[in-house]
């Protein structure tokens, strides 16, 4: 489906971000991830972000996940933004029917110079049961402008901690880590930004399952609408 050699080369270049795990002990998957974000400012401090996500993988024999949602963000200062959002998530596999779940999330984003940190909490509502699965997802990202000042290099790390288990399948513990390296490209006079990168996701083997290493080419387009649509 994708060039395995290309993804393997990217994996070697990002080795500093990956944990060392014996190849024979883990399952590997080549994937493609895309995301489109539209930021719509309501006031200078408040904005709505509309989101669409699609993910494809070899193990799923095609599309593995879809997400559609929105996030309401409020800036309480130059370096802090609070957010509350909803996503409708479709999960698919090559061996069974798809499952669609609803997710709520709350987050706070802090920025300082070229560093950005995000602390997010998800609540998952799955049709397999009435229990709510909670996920805690801290993320840190460094953005480093290149000499041309038109491009920027970025590196990020995100961890997934699950504080509870559910009968429909979530298991408590440190579930996975997600590391990424890439380049940010400005488009249309910086009204849009495109992140192009290699994403490595490692799912820890728990409860007898084998660990899974996922290699993904990731494209994320962020479009910024012009000016607030609500006025005082």
CSV table of C-alpha atoms in Angstrom, one decimal:
chain,number,residue,atom,x,y,z
A,1,UNK,CA,0.0,0.0,0.0
A,2,UNK,CA,2.8,2.4,0.9
A,3,UNK,CA,6.5,2.4,0.2
A,4,UNK,CA,7.9,0.3,3.1
A,5,UNK,CA,11.5,1.4,2.2
A,6,UNK,CA,10.5,5.0,2.5
A,7,UNK,CA,8.9,4.5,5.9
A,8,UNK,CA,11.9,2.4,7.1
A,9,UNK,CA,14.3,5.2,6.2
A,10,UNK,CA,12.2,7.7,8.2
A,11,UNK,CA,12.2,5.3,11.1
A,12,UNK,CA,16.0,5.2,11.2
A,13,UNK,CA,16.2,9.0,11.0
A,14,UNK,CA,13.9,9.3,14.0
A,15,UNK,CA,15.6,6.6,16.1
A,16,UNK,CA,16.3,9.0,18.9
A,17,UNK,CA,12.6,9.2,19.6
A,18,UNK,CA,11.8,5.5,19.4
A,19,UNK,CA,12.2,2.9,22.2
A,20,UNK,CA,14.4,-0.1,21.6
A,21,UNK,CA,12.3,-3.2,21.2
A,22,UNK,CA,13.3,-6.5,19.6
A,23,UNK,CA,11.8,-6.6,16.1
A,24,UNK,CA,10.8,-10.3,16.4
A,25,UNK,CA,8.7,-9.6,19.6
A,26,UNK,CA,6.5,-6.9,18.0
A,27,UNK,CA,3.9,-6.5,15.3
A,28,UNK,CA,4.6,-3.7,12.7
A,29,UNK,CA,2.3,-1.8,10.5
A,30,UNK,CA,2.7,0.8,7.8
A,31,UNK,CA,0.1,3.5,7.8
A,32,UNK,CA,-1.0,6.9,6.3
A,33,UNK,CA,-2.6,9.6,8.5
A,34,UNK,CA,-4.3,12.8,7.3
A,35,UNK,CA,-5.9,15.6,9.2
A,36,UNK,CA,-7.6,18.9,8.3
A,37,UNK,CA,-8.3,21.6,10.9
A,38,UNK,CA,-10.2,24.8,10.2
A,39,UNK,CA,-9.8,27.5,12.9
A,40,UNK,CA,-12.7,30.0,13.0
A,41,UNK,CA,-12.2,32.9,15.4
A,42,UNK,CA,-15.4,34.1,17.1
A,43,UNK,CA,-13.8,36.9,19.1
A,44,UNK,CA,-10.1,37.7,19.7
A,45,UNK,CA,-10.0,35.3,22.6
A,46,UNK,CA,-12.5,32.6,21.5
A,47,UNK,CA,-12.3,30.3,18.4
A,48,UNK,CA,-13.9,27.1,17.1
A,49,UNK,CA,-11.8,24.4,15.4
A,50,UNK,CA,-13.5,22.0,13.0
A,51,UNK,CA,-11.6,18.8,12.5
A,52,UNK,CA,-11.5,15.8,10.1
A,53,UNK,CA,-9.2,12.9,10.4
A,54,UNK,CA,-8.6,9.8,8.3
A,55,UNK,CA,-6.1,6.9,8.9
A,56,UNK,CA,-5.2,3.9,6.7
A,57,UNK,CA,-3.1,0.9,7.5
A,58,UNK,CA,-1.9,-2.4,6.1
A,59,UNK,CA,-3.2,-4.4,9.0
A,60,UNK,CA,-6.7,-2.9,8.6
A,61,UNK,CA,-6.4,-3.6,4.8
A,62,UNK,CA,-7.6,0.0,4.2
A,63,UNK,CA,-9.1,2.6,6.3
A,64,UNK,CA,-8.7,2.0,10.1
A,65,UNK,CA,-10.1,5.2,11.7
A,66,UNK,CA,-12.2,8.2,10.9
A,67,UNK,CA,-12.8,11.2,13.2
A,68,UNK,CA,-15.1,14.3,12.9
A,69,UNK,CA,-15.4,16.9,15.6
A,70,UNK,CA,-15.1,20.4,16.9
A,71,UNK,CA,-13.2,22.1,19.7
A,72,UNK,CA,-14.1,25.4,21.4
A,73,UNK,CA,-11.0,27.2,22.6
A,74,UNK,CA,-10.6,30.2,24.9
A,75,UNK,CA,-7.4,32.1,25.4
A,76,UNK,CA,-7.0,33.4,29.0
A,77,UNK,CA,-3.6,34.9,28.2
A,78,UNK,CA,-1.0,35.0,25.5
A,79,UNK,CA,0.5,31.7,26.5
A,80,UNK,CA,-2.5,29.7,27.7
A,81,UNK,CA,-5.6,28.3,25.9
A,82,UNK,CA,-8.4,26.2,27.3
A,83,UNK,CA,-10.4,23.8,25.2
A,84,UNK,CA,-13.5,21.6,25.3
A,85,UNK,CA,-14.6,19.4,22.3
A,86,UNK,CA,-16.4,16.5,20.9
A,87,UNK,CA,-15.4,13.8,18.3
A,88,UNK,CA,-17.3,11.1,16.5
A,89,UNK,CA,-14.8,8.3,15.9
A,90,UNK,CA,-15.1,5.3,13.6
A,91,UNK,CA,-12.8,2.3,14.3
A,92,UNK,CA,-12.4,-0.3,11.6
A,93,UNK,CA,-10.5,-3.6,11.1
A,94,UNK,CA,-10.0,-6.2,8.4
A,95,UNK,CA,-11.6,-8.9,10.6
A,96,UNK,CA,-14.8,-7.5,11.9
A,97,UNK,CA,-17.5,-4.8,11.7
A,98,UNK,CA,-16.7,-1.2,12.4
A,99,UNK,CA,-17.4,0.4,15.8
A,100,UNK,CA,-18.4,4.1,16.3
A,101,UNK,CA,-17.9,5.8,19.6
A,102,UNK,CA,-18.4,9.3,21.0
A,103,UNK,CA,-15.6,11.2,22.7
A,104,UNK,CA,-15.5,14.3,24.8
A,105,UNK,CA,-12.2,16.0,25.6
A,106,UNK,CA,-10.9,18.8,27.8
A,107,UNK,CA,-7.5,20.3,27.4
A,108,UNK,CA,-5.1,23.2,28.2
A,109,UNK,CA,-2.4,24.3,25.9
A,110,UNK,CA,0.7,26.2,27.2
A,111,UNK,CA,3.3,27.9,24.9
A,112,UNK,CA,6.7,29.4,25.7
A,113,UNK,CA,8.9,30.5,22.8
A,114,UNK,CA,9.3,27.5,20.5
A,115,UNK,CA,7.9,25.0,23.0
A,116,UNK,CA,4.2,23.9,23.2
A,117,UNK,CA,2.7,21.6,25.9
A,118,UNK,CA,-0.8,20.2,25.9
A,119,UNK,CA,-2.6,18.3,28.6
A,120,UNK,CA,-5.7,16.6,27.4
A,121,UNK,CA,-8.3,14.3,29.0
A,122,UNK,CA,-10.6,12.2,26.9
A,123,UNK,CA,-13.9,10.4,27.8
A,124,UNK,CA,-14.8,7.6,25.5
A,125,UNK,CA,-18.4,6.4,25.1
A,126,UNK,CA,-18.4,3.0,23.4
A,127,UNK,CA,-21.5,1.1,22.2
A,128,UNK,CA,-20.0,-2.1,23.7
A,129,UNK,CA,-21.0,-1.0,27.3
A,130,UNK,CA,-22.2,1.9,29.5
A,131,UNK,CA,-18.8,2.5,31.2
A,132,UNK,CA,-16.8,5.6,30.3
A,133,UNK,CA,-13.2,5.0,29.3
A,134,UNK,CA,-10.9,7.8,30.4
A,135,UNK,CA,-7.6,8.7,28.8
A,136,UNK,CA,-4.9,11.2,29.9
A,137,UNK,CA,-2.7,12.5,27.1
A,138,UNK,CA,0.2,14.8,27.8
A,139,UNK,CA,2.0,16.1,24.8
A,140,UNK,CA,5.1,18.3,24.3
A,141,UNK,CA,6.2,19.8,20.9
A,142,UNK,CA,9.3,21.8,19.9
A,143,UNK,CA,9.1,24.1,16.8
A,144,UNK,CA,12.5,25.1,15.4
A,145,UNK,CA,12.5,27.8,12.6
A,146,UNK,CA,15.0,27.0,9.8
A,147,UNK,CA,17.3,29.5,8.3
A,148,UNK,CA,14.9,30.4,5.5
A,149,UNK,CA,12.3,31.3,8.2
A,150,UNK,CA,9.7,30.0,5.8
A,151,UNK,CA,10.0,26.5,7.1
A,152,UNK,CA,10.2,25.0,10.6
A,153,UNK,CA,11.3,21.7,11.9
A,154,UNK,CA,9.2,20.1,14.7
A,155,UNK,CA,9.5,17.2,17.0
A,156,UNK,CA,6.8,16.0,19.4
A,157,UNK,CA,6.0,13.3,22.0
A,158,UNK,CA,2.6,12.2,23.4
A,159,UNK,CA,1.9,9.5,26.0
A,160,UNK,CA,-1.5,7.8,26.7
A,161,UNK,CA,-2.3,6.9,30.3
A,162,UNK,CA,-5.6,5.0,30.9
A,163,UNK,CA,-6.7,5.3,34.6
A,164,UNK,CA,-9.6,2.8,34.3
A,165,UNK,CA,-10.6,-0.4,32.6
A,166,UNK,CA,-14.0,-1.2,30.9
A,167,UNK,CA,-15.8,-4.3,30.0
A,168,UNK,CA,-15.9,-3.2,26.4
A,169,UNK,CA,-12.1,-3.4,26.0
A,170,UNK,CA,-10.2,-0.5,27.5
A,171,UNK,CA,-7.4,-1.7,29.9
A,172,UNK,CA,-5.8,0.6,32.5
A,173,UNK,CA,-2.2,1.5,32.4
A,174,UNK,CA,0.4,3.1,30.2
A,175,UNK,CA,-1.0,2.2,26.8
A,176,UNK,CA,1.1,3.8,24.1
A,177,UNK,CA,3.5,6.6,23.1
A,178,UNK,CA,3.4,8.6,19.9
A,179,UNK,CA,6.5,10.3,18.6
A,180,UNK,CA,6.8,12.5,15.5
A,181,UNK,CA,9.4,14.4,13.4
A,182,UNK,CA,8.6,16.7,10.5
A,183,UNK,CA,8.6,20.0,8.7
A,184,UNK,CA,6.0,22.8,8.8
A,185,UNK,CA,5.3,24.5,5.5
A,186,UNK,CA,3.4,27.8,5.3
A,187,UNK,CA,0.8,28.1,2.6
A,188,UNK,CA,-1.2,31.0,1.1
A,189,UNK,CA,0.7,33.8,2.9
A,190,UNK,CA,0.6,31.8,6.2
A,191,UNK,CA,-3.2,31.6,6.2
A,192,UNK,CA,-2.6,27.8,6.2
A,193,UNK,CA,0.1,25.5,7.6
A,194,UNK,CA,1.0,22.0,6.4
A,195,UNK,CA,2.8,19.6,8.8
A,196,UNK,CA,4.5,16.8,6.9
A,197,UNK,CA,6.2,14.2,9.0
A,198,UNK,CA,7.0,10.7,10.1
A,199,UNK,CA,4.9,9.4,13.0
A,200,UNK,CA,5.9,6.4,15.2
A,201,UNK,CA,3.3,5.0,17.5
A,202,UNK,CA,4.3,2.2,19.9
A,203,UNK,CA,1.5,0.3,21.6
A,204,UNK,CA,2.8,-1.7,24.6
A,205,UNK,CA,2.1,-5.4,24.8
A,206,UNK,CA,-0.2,-5.8,27.8
A,207,UNK,CA,-2.3,-8.7,29.1
A,208,UNK,CA,-0.4,-11.2,27.0
A,209,UNK,CA,-0.7,-9.3,23.7
A,210,UNK,CA,2.3,-8.5,21.5
A,211,UNK,CA,3.5,-4.9,21.3
A,212,UNK,CA,2.7,-3.0,18.1
A,213,UNK,CA,4.9,-0.6,16.3
A,214,UNK,CA,3.2,1.6,13.7
A,215,UNK,CA,5.0,3.7,11.1
A,216,UNK,CA,3.0,6.4,9.5
A,217,UNK,CA,3.4,9.2,6.9
A,218,UNK,CA,1.4,12.1,8.5
A,219,UNK,CA,-0.1,15.1,6.7
A,220,UNK,CA,-1.9,17.7,8.7
A,221,UNK,CA,-3.4,20.9,7.2
A,222,UNK,CA,-4.4,23.7,9.4
A,223,UNK,CA,-6.4,26.6,7.8
A,224,UNK,CA,-7.0,29.9,9.7
A,225,UNK,CA,-10.1,31.8,8.8
A,226,UNK,CA,-9.6,35.6,8.8
A,227,UNK,CA,-10.8,37.8,11.6
A,228,UNK,CA,-13.4,37.3,14.4
A,229,UNK,CA,-17.0,36.8,13.1
A,230,UNK,CA,-18.5,38.1,16.4
A,231,UNK,CA,-18.0,41.8,17.4
A,232,UNK,CA,-18.6,43.7,20.5
